[in-house]
Amino acid sequence: MAYSVLVAANRGPLSYALAADGTLTARRGGGGLVSGLSAALARQPDALWVCAALSEADREAVRQGVSEPGVRMLDIDETVYDDAYNGIANSVLWFTHHHLYDVPTAPVFDAEFRRHWDSYVVYNRAFAQALAQEAAEGAAVLVQDYHLALVPGELRELRPDLRISHFTHTPWASRDFLDMLPDDVRAQLMWGMLGADVVGFHTSAWAHAFMEGARLDDERGTAAPCFPAGTGGERYVEKVPAGPGRGHRRTDVAVYALGVDGDELRALAHRPEVNDKLAALRAEVGDRRTIVRVDRTELSKNIVRGLLAYRELLTTRPEWRGRVVHLASAYPSRQDLEVYRAYTQSVRELAARINEEFGSQDWQPVLLSVQDDFARSLAAYRLADVALVNPVRDGMNLVAKEIPVVSDGGCALVLSTGAGAYGELREDALTVNPFDVSDTARALHEALGMPAAERAERTKRLAAAATALPPSAWFEAQLSALRGP
């Protein structure tokens, strides 16, 4: 069967569990984006999601020919996958786009990097080949994220008849950081992306950064603003060469600010298991005010500076001692990388020091959870008086949109200028420089003291902005633009 709509992503909409007797069971993936994309694809008569087999159970399912309708998993060699995913996507591209390098010591592009990059090329080529095999004539292919940055270029070579888009869920690196990459790698990265008919980003800032990176020399053409495309928001045009000796073709650069599905999120937040978690948290918090954050222990999320700001709040505003609790969910991420293990440990240690310094027999200033507990996170959302979202650099940050939608009593949002969501939410948030701990402490004080009526009005407007382009509509807008009139 040939498919007219295809999505390519590292992670798929399901995973498999392998029982002791060898039985395989499929489990649907969670999260708003997976749910939204799955719902949107379900409305297409012939749609396919191409993804990687991530676990041994997934790989066993591929080997046995077990599959679910509308999903194709790729069993890519484990070493190739690890080199591509951890060695390049998470250790190079993620750090480049989020500006995370400690420049005096990193990055280092050596022989090991070259081996990893070769695997990244092989990994992307495997996706391109699978898509080329499965796509009908003139099909629409929507490639997701930095893991698959080379797929559009590879797929364009194999199937020039296809309509191809690529959406990057992270920021795009500034020219200074992009130029850290070896010249040939940077050129290959841009060649891959510019194989798409449309490249999409969450914000105009990331779109403009991409266009600046695409103009690596005077021969790369110019960018000019043009009319918005559908419901997606701003749209730009970049005229670039398709590659050496291939002439020029047009790649559109568009902005689609992903939102949340308010109805689905509120329904999830009122399930019995969330109500149980909420009751437990209320018993711990009592009648105190709450500052809530929910993040992976990802370096870009800026959790340590958030905790430092909370400590400064308690130091400089002693009136809040005993009257506020910081509910911090910081569940471990990428623990196979040493720098992430160290960061997670630093979060634990700082939270413990704050509790030791300020806590009393009947008050624990920080309630830190390092478990991936979605029900607890939703309960914390509902309990939030203040939401703290202070990333250094973030493609969007859906937590900033989710908490105002779910909060039972309305919440004040403290939001850093580094969040992609800043552009949409800044008018009704208390905005801060992510590096300025004192300013963040000041904003927390202001948020805690915000009058209830003002907080309720701000929350209402924040929720409206957050739900403007939910995942299904976000996907449909891109598909419509890709297919054209």
PDB file of C-alpha atoms in Angstrom, residues 17-226:
ATOM      1  CA  ALA A  17       6.360  -4.680  25.929  1.00  0.00           C
ATOM      2  CA  LEU A  18       7.886  -8.151  25.812  1.00  0.00           C
ATOM      3  CA  ALA A  19       6.526 -10.687  28.315  1.00  0.00           C
ATOM      4  CA  ALA A  20       8.560 -13.561  29.729  1.00  0.00           C
ATOM      5  CA  ASP A  21       6.743 -15.982  27.428  1.00  0.00           C
ATOM      6  CA  GLY A  22       7.698 -13.938  24.372  1.00  0.00           C
ATOM      7  CA  THR A  23       4.307 -12.278  23.945  1.00  0.00           C
ATOM      8  CA  LEU A  24       4.408  -8.747  22.561  1.00  0.00           C
ATOM      9  CA  THR A  25       1.915  -6.111  23.696  1.00  0.00           C
ATOM     10  CA  ALA A  26       1.525  -2.693  22.075  1.00  0.00           C
ATOM     11  CA  ARG A  27       1.112   0.372  24.274  1.00  0.00           C
ATOM     12  CA  ARG A  28       0.073   3.786  23.006  1.00  0.00           C
ATOM     13  CA  GLY A  29       2.426   6.671  23.665  1.00  0.00           C
ATOM     14  CA  GLY A  30       1.510   9.596  25.897  1.00  0.00           C
ATOM     15  CA  GLY A  31       1.850  13.346  25.610  1.00  0.00           C
ATOM     16  CA  GLY A  32      -0.154  16.034  23.877  1.00  0.00           C
ATOM     17  CA  LEU A  33       1.893  16.047  20.662  1.00  0.00           C
ATOM     18  CA  VAL A  34       1.693  12.271  20.138  1.00  0.00           C
ATOM     19  CA  SER A  35      -2.016  12.306  20.935  1.00  0.00           C
ATOM     20  CA  GLY A  36      -2.653  15.241  18.622  1.00  0.00           C
ATOM     21  CA  LEU A  37      -0.663  13.812  15.732  1.00  0.00           C
ATOM     22  CA  SER A  38      -2.301  10.408  16.186  1.00  0.00           C
ATOM     23  CA  ALA A  39      -5.750  11.995  16.127  1.00  0.00           C
ATOM     24  CA  ALA A  40      -4.904  14.042  13.039  1.00  0.00           C
ATOM     25  CA  LEU A  41      -3.475  11.057  11.179  1.00  0.00           C
ATOM     26  CA  ALA A  42      -6.521   8.969  12.079  1.00  0.00           C
ATOM     27  CA  ARG A  43      -8.601  11.378   9.992  1.00  0.00           C
ATOM     28  CA  GLN A  44      -6.453  10.691   6.925  1.00  0.00           C
ATOM     29  CA  PRO A  45      -7.639   7.711   4.844  1.00  0.00           C
ATOM     30  CA  ASP A  46      -4.103   6.494   4.061  1.00  0.00           C
ATOM     31  CA  ALA A  47      -1.538   7.774   6.558  1.00  0.00           C
ATOM     32  CA  LEU A  48       1.648   6.247   7.943  1.00  0.00           C
ATOM     33  CA  TRP A  49       3.878   7.097  10.925  1.00  0.00           C
ATOM     34  CA  VAL A  50       7.510   6.020  10.392  1.00  0.00           C
ATOM     35  CA  CYS A  51       9.591   5.813  13.580  1.00  0.00           C
ATOM     36  CA  ALA A  52      12.574   4.046  15.111  1.00  0.00           C
ATOM     37  CA  ALA A  53      12.414   0.906  17.241  1.00  0.00           C
ATOM     38  CA  LEU A  54      13.653   2.261  20.581  1.00  0.00           C
ATOM     39  CA  SER A  55      13.698  -0.803  22.808  1.00  0.00           C
ATOM     40  CA  GLU A  56      14.572  -4.458  22.526  1.00  0.00           C
ATOM     41  CA  ALA A  57      10.830  -5.218  22.565  1.00  0.00           C
ATOM     42  CA  ASP A  58      10.324  -2.798  19.671  1.00  0.00           C
ATOM     43  CA  ARG A  59      13.131  -4.439  17.717  1.00  0.00           C
ATOM     44  CA  GLU A  60      11.713  -7.876  18.430  1.00  0.00           C
ATOM     45  CA  ALA A  61       8.338  -6.720  17.105  1.00  0.00           C
ATOM     46  CA  VAL A  62       9.992  -5.618  13.858  1.00  0.00           C
ATOM     47  CA  ARG A  63      11.874  -8.898  13.562  1.00  0.00           C
ATOM     48  CA  GLN A  64       8.662 -10.889  14.082  1.00  0.00           C
ATOM     49  CA  GLY A  65       6.726  -8.754  11.621  1.00  0.00           C
ATOM     50  CA  VAL A  66       4.388  -7.497  14.359  1.00  0.00           C
ATOM     51  CA  SER A  67       2.947  -4.080  13.583  1.00  0.00           C
ATOM     52  CA  GLU A  68      -0.019  -1.825  14.143  1.00  0.00           C
ATOM     53  CA  PRO A  69      -2.049  -0.233  11.335  1.00  0.00           C
ATOM     54  CA  GLY A  70      -0.539   3.047  10.175  1.00  0.00           C
ATOM     55  CA  VAL A  71       2.837   2.562  11.912  1.00  0.00           C
ATOM     56  CA  ARG A  72       6.163   1.352  10.522  1.00  0.00           C
ATOM     57  CA  MET A  73       9.055   0.868  12.936  1.00  0.00           C
ATOM     58  CA  LEU A  74      12.625   0.762  11.665  1.00  0.00           C
ATOM     59  CA  ASP A  75      15.016  -1.707  13.274  1.00  0.00           C
ATOM     60  CA  ILE A  76      18.225   0.290  12.991  1.00  0.00           C
ATOM     61  CA  ASP A  77      21.488  -1.222  14.229  1.00  0.00           C
ATOM     62  CA  GLU A  78      21.807  -0.436  17.954  1.00  0.00           C
ATOM     63  CA  THR A  79      25.300   1.039  17.668  1.00  0.00           C
ATOM     64  CA  VAL A  80      24.277   3.226  14.735  1.00  0.00           C
ATOM     65  CA  TYR A  81      21.200   4.359  16.635  1.00  0.00           C
ATOM     66  CA  ASP A  82      23.142   5.161  19.818  1.00  0.00           C
ATOM     67  CA  ASP A  83      25.806   7.082  17.892  1.00  0.00           C
ATOM     68  CA  ALA A  84      23.164   9.060  15.994  1.00  0.00           C
ATOM     69  CA  TYR A  85      20.785   9.694  18.907  1.00  0.00           C
ATOM     70  CA  ASN A  86      23.169  10.224  21.825  1.00  0.00           C
ATOM     71  CA  GLY A  87      26.385  11.041  19.972  1.00  0.00           C
ATOM     72  CA  ILE A  88      24.950  13.634  17.570  1.00  0.00           C
ATOM     73  CA  ALA A  89      21.289  14.535  18.175  1.00  0.00           C
ATOM     74  CA  ASN A  90      21.519  14.918  21.952  1.00  0.00           C
ATOM     75  CA  SER A  91      25.203  15.738  22.424  1.00  0.00           C
ATOM     76  CA  VAL A  92      25.838  18.012  19.435  1.00  0.00           C
ATOM     77  CA  LEU A  93      22.673  19.326  17.766  1.00  0.00           C
ATOM     78  CA  TRP A  94      20.788  19.806  21.045  1.00  0.00           C
ATOM     79  CA  PHE A  95      23.747  21.639  22.594  1.00  0.00           C
ATOM     80  CA  THR A  96      24.245  23.738  19.444  1.00  0.00           C
ATOM     81  CA  HIS A  97      20.611  24.827  19.130  1.00  0.00           C
ATOM     82  CA  HIS A  98      20.224  25.519  22.864  1.00  0.00           C
ATOM     83  CA  HIS A  99      23.598  27.325  23.171  1.00  0.00           C
ATOM     84  CA  LEU A 100      24.669  25.015  26.001  1.00  0.00           C
ATOM     85  CA  TYR A 101      28.370  24.584  25.263  1.00  0.00           C
ATOM     86  CA  ASP A 102      30.942  25.487  27.903  1.00  0.00           C
ATOM     87  CA  VAL A 103      33.016  27.097  25.173  1.00  0.00           C
ATOM     88  CA  PRO A 104      36.486  26.907  26.774  1.00  0.00           C
ATOM     89  CA  THR A 105      36.210  23.101  26.758  1.00  0.00           C
ATOM     90  CA  ALA A 106      33.482  22.194  24.264  1.00  0.00           C
ATOM     91  CA  PRO A 107      32.660  21.323  21.571  1.00  0.00           C
ATOM     92  CA  VAL A 108      35.451  19.014  20.421  1.00  0.00           C
ATOM     93  CA  PHE A 109      35.063  17.646  16.907  1.00  0.00           C
ATOM     94  CA  ASP A 110      37.445  14.711  16.681  1.00  0.00           C
ATOM     95  CA  ALA A 111      37.566  11.216  15.180  1.00  0.00           C
ATOM     96  CA  GLU A 112      34.867   9.975  17.543  1.00  0.00           C
ATOM     97  CA  PHE A 113      32.590  12.796  16.439  1.00  0.00           C
ATOM     98  CA  ARG A 114      33.176  11.828  12.805  1.00  0.00           C
ATOM     99  CA  ARG A 115      32.188   8.244  13.574  1.00  0.00           C
ATOM    100  CA  HIS A 116      29.026   9.483  15.270  1.00  0.00           C
ATOM    101  CA  TRP A 117      28.254  11.804  12.372  1.00  0.00           C
ATOM    102  CA  ASP A 118      28.594   8.943   9.903  1.00  0.00           C
ATOM    103  CA  SER A 119      26.029   7.021  11.966  1.00  0.00           C
ATOM    104  CA  TYR A 120      23.733  10.056  11.994  1.00  0.00           C
ATOM    105  CA  VAL A 121      23.876  10.081   8.180  1.00  0.00           C
ATOM    106  CA  VAL A 122      23.097   6.352   8.041  1.00  0.00           C
ATOM    107  CA  TYR A 123      20.224   6.779  10.513  1.00  0.00           C
ATOM    108  CA  ASN A 124      18.677   9.619   8.498  1.00  0.00           C
ATOM    109  CA  ARG A 125      19.176   7.726   5.243  1.00  0.00           C
ATOM    110  CA  ALA A 126      17.280   4.737   6.655  1.00  0.00           C
ATOM    111  CA  PHE A 127      14.272   6.982   7.322  1.00  0.00           C
ATOM    112  CA  ALA A 128      14.507   8.554   3.863  1.00  0.00           C
ATOM    113  CA  GLN A 129      14.614   5.163   2.192  1.00  0.00           C
ATOM    114  CA  ALA A 130      11.626   3.891   4.172  1.00  0.00           C
ATOM    115  CA  LEU A 131       9.620   7.014   3.348  1.00  0.00           C
ATOM    116  CA  ALA A 132      10.540   6.726  -0.335  1.00  0.00           C
ATOM    117  CA  GLN A 133       9.328   3.128  -0.348  1.00  0.00           C
ATOM    118  CA  GLU A 134       6.028   3.858   1.359  1.00  0.00           C
ATOM    119  CA  ALA A 135       4.961   7.176  -0.217  1.00  0.00           C
ATOM    120  CA  ALA A 136       2.444   7.424  -3.030  1.00  0.00           C
ATOM    121  CA  GLU A 137       3.127   9.697  -5.991  1.00  0.00           C
ATOM    122  CA  GLY A 138       3.062  13.315  -4.834  1.00  0.00           C
ATOM    123  CA  ALA A 139       2.501  12.354  -1.179  1.00  0.00           C
ATOM    124  CA  ALA A 140       2.938  14.792   1.710  1.00  0.00           C
ATOM    125  CA  VAL A 141       5.770  13.884   4.110  1.00  0.00           C
ATOM    126  CA  LEU A 142       6.047  15.725   7.436  1.00  0.00           C
ATOM    127  CA  VAL A 143       9.443  15.154   9.103  1.00  0.00           C
ATOM    128  CA  GLN A 144       9.784  15.936  12.794  1.00  0.00           C
ATOM    129  CA  ASP A 145      12.692  17.466  14.683  1.00  0.00           C
ATOM    130  CA  TYR A 146      16.456  17.702  14.846  1.00  0.00           C
ATOM    131  CA  HIS A 147      16.993  13.938  14.983  1.00  0.00           C
ATOM    132  CA  LEU A 148      16.012  13.811  11.293  1.00  0.00           C
ATOM    133  CA  ALA A 149      17.523  17.021   9.914  1.00  0.00           C
ATOM    134  CA  LEU A 150      19.065  15.277   6.902  1.00  0.00           C
ATOM    135  CA  VAL A 151      15.935  13.399   5.854  1.00  0.00           C
ATOM    136  CA  PRO A 152      14.453  16.103   3.574  1.00  0.00           C
ATOM    137  CA  GLY A 153      17.630  16.338   1.488  1.00  0.00           C
ATOM    138  CA  GLU A 154      18.048  12.562   1.319  1.00  0.00           C
ATOM    139  CA  LEU A 155      14.389  12.055   0.445  1.00  0.00           C
ATOM    140  CA  ARG A 156      14.450  14.791  -2.212  1.00  0.00           C
ATOM    141  CA  GLU A 157      17.205  12.852  -3.987  1.00  0.00           C
ATOM    142  CA  LEU A 158      15.160   9.641  -3.925  1.00  0.00           C
ATOM    143  CA  ARG A 159      11.693  11.053  -4.595  1.00  0.00           C
ATOM    144  CA  PRO A 160      11.635  14.533  -6.148  1.00  0.00           C
ATOM    145  CA  ASP A 161       7.865  14.183  -6.683  1.00  0.00           C
ATOM    146  CA  LEU A 162       7.077  14.374  -2.957  1.00  0.00           C
ATOM    147  CA  ARG A 163       5.965  17.393  -0.952  1.00  0.00           C
ATOM    148  CA  ILE A 164       8.261  17.496   2.074  1.00  0.00           C
ATOM    149  CA  SER A 165       8.173  19.543   5.274  1.00  0.00           C
ATOM    150  CA  HIS A 166      10.409  19.574   8.324  1.00  0.00           C
ATOM    151  CA  PHE A 167       9.402  20.949  11.724  1.00  0.00           C
ATOM    152  CA  THR A 168      12.019  21.721  14.377  1.00  0.00           C
ATOM    153  CA  HIS A 169      10.683  21.569  17.939  1.00  0.00           C
ATOM    154  CA  THR A 170      13.835  23.115  19.425  1.00  0.00           C
ATOM    155  CA  PRO A 171      15.226  26.597  18.894  1.00  0.00           C
ATOM    156  CA  TRP A 172      17.504  27.075  15.903  1.00  0.00           C
ATOM    157  CA  ALA A 173      21.102  28.000  16.667  1.00  0.00           C
ATOM    158  CA  SER A 174      22.361  31.522  16.185  1.00  0.00           C
ATOM    159  CA  ARG A 175      24.972  32.034  13.489  1.00  0.00           C
ATOM    160  CA  ASP A 176      27.785  32.075  16.075  1.00  0.00           C
ATOM    161  CA  PHE A 177      26.873  28.645  17.412  1.00  0.00           C
ATOM    162  CA  LEU A 178      26.053  27.165  14.024  1.00  0.00           C
ATOM    163  CA  ASP A 179      29.488  28.235  12.815  1.00  0.00           C
ATOM    164  CA  MET A 180      31.096  26.111  15.539  1.00  0.00           C
ATOM    165  CA  LEU A 181      30.201  23.022  13.510  1.00  0.00           C
ATOM    166  CA  PRO A 182      32.807  21.806  11.018  1.00  0.00           C
ATOM    167  CA  ASP A 183      32.194  23.491   7.665  1.00  0.00           C
ATOM    168  CA  ASP A 184      31.254  20.303   5.829  1.00  0.00           C
ATOM    169  CA  VAL A 185      28.914  19.153   8.615  1.00  0.00           C
ATOM    170  CA  ARG A 186      27.201  22.529   8.780  1.00  0.00           C
ATOM    171  CA  ALA A 187      26.784  22.518   4.990  1.00  0.00           C
ATOM    172  CA  GLN A 188      25.362  18.999   5.061  1.00  0.00           C
ATOM    173  CA  LEU A 189      22.969  19.950   7.858  1.00  0.00           C
ATOM    174  CA  MET A 190      21.650  22.930   5.904  1.00  0.00           C
ATOM    175  CA  TRP A 191      21.484  20.866   2.691  1.00  0.00           C
ATOM    176  CA  GLY A 192      19.334  18.345   4.500  1.00  0.00           C
ATOM    177  CA  MET A 193      16.941  20.911   5.904  1.00  0.00           C
ATOM    178  CA  LEU A 194      16.680  22.831   2.645  1.00  0.00           C
ATOM    179  CA  GLY A 195      15.584  19.711   0.827  1.00  0.00           C
ATOM    180  CA  ALA A 196      12.166  20.456   2.297  1.00  0.00           C
ATOM    181  CA  ASP A 197       9.484  22.498   0.579  1.00  0.00           C
ATOM    182  CA  VAL A 198       8.587  23.985   3.968  1.00  0.00           C
ATOM    183  CA  VAL A 199      10.586  24.182   7.189  1.00  0.00           C
ATOM    184  CA  GLY A 200       8.646  25.112  10.298  1.00  0.00           C
ATOM    185  CA  PHE A 201       9.457  26.532  13.723  1.00  0.00           C
ATOM    186  CA  HIS A 202       7.536  27.498  16.846  1.00  0.00           C
ATOM    187  CA  THR A 203       8.527  31.178  16.729  1.00  0.00           C
ATOM    188  CA  SER A 204       9.647  33.832  14.300  1.00  0.00           C
ATOM    189  CA  ALA A 205      12.898  34.168  16.279  1.00  0.00           C
ATOM    190  CA  TRP A 206      13.868  30.579  15.474  1.00  0.00           C
ATOM    191  CA  ALA A 207      12.701  30.997  11.860  1.00  0.00           C
ATOM    192  CA  HIS A 208      14.883  34.074  11.389  1.00  0.00           C
ATOM    193  CA  ALA A 209      17.852  32.290  13.012  1.00  0.00           C
ATOM    194  CA  PHE A 210      17.445  29.476  10.501  1.00  0.00           C
ATOM    195  CA  MET A 211      17.304  31.864   7.566  1.00  0.00           C
ATOM    196  CA  GLU A 212      20.425  33.629   8.778  1.00  0.00           C
ATOM    197  CA  GLY A 213      22.193  30.280   9.019  1.00  0.00           C
ATOM    198  CA  ALA A 214      21.049  29.366   5.508  1.00  0.00           C
ATOM    199  CA  ARG A 215      22.817  32.424   4.116  1.00  0.00           C
ATOM    200  CA  LEU A 216      26.296  31.023   4.679  1.00  0.00           C
ATOM    201  CA  ASP A 217      27.673  33.030   1.804  1.00  0.00           C
ATOM    202  CA  ASP A 218      26.521  35.584  -0.733  1.00  0.00           C
ATOM    203  CA  GLU A 219      25.435  32.889  -3.160  1.00  0.00           C
ATOM    204  CA  ARG A 220      22.690  31.645  -0.852  1.00  0.00           C
ATOM    205  CA  GLY A 221      20.124  34.251  -1.893  1.00  0.00           C
ATOM    206  CA  THR A 222      17.996  36.503   0.300  1.00  0.00           C
ATOM    207  CA  ALA A 223      14.941  36.145   2.516  1.00  0.00           C
ATOM    208  CA  ALA A 224      11.911  38.386   2.415  1.00  0.00           C
ATOM    209  CA  PRO A 225       8.695  38.412   4.446  1.00  0.00           C
ATOM    210  CA  CYS A 226       5.488  37.528   2.644  1.00  0.00           C
TER     211      CYS A 226
END
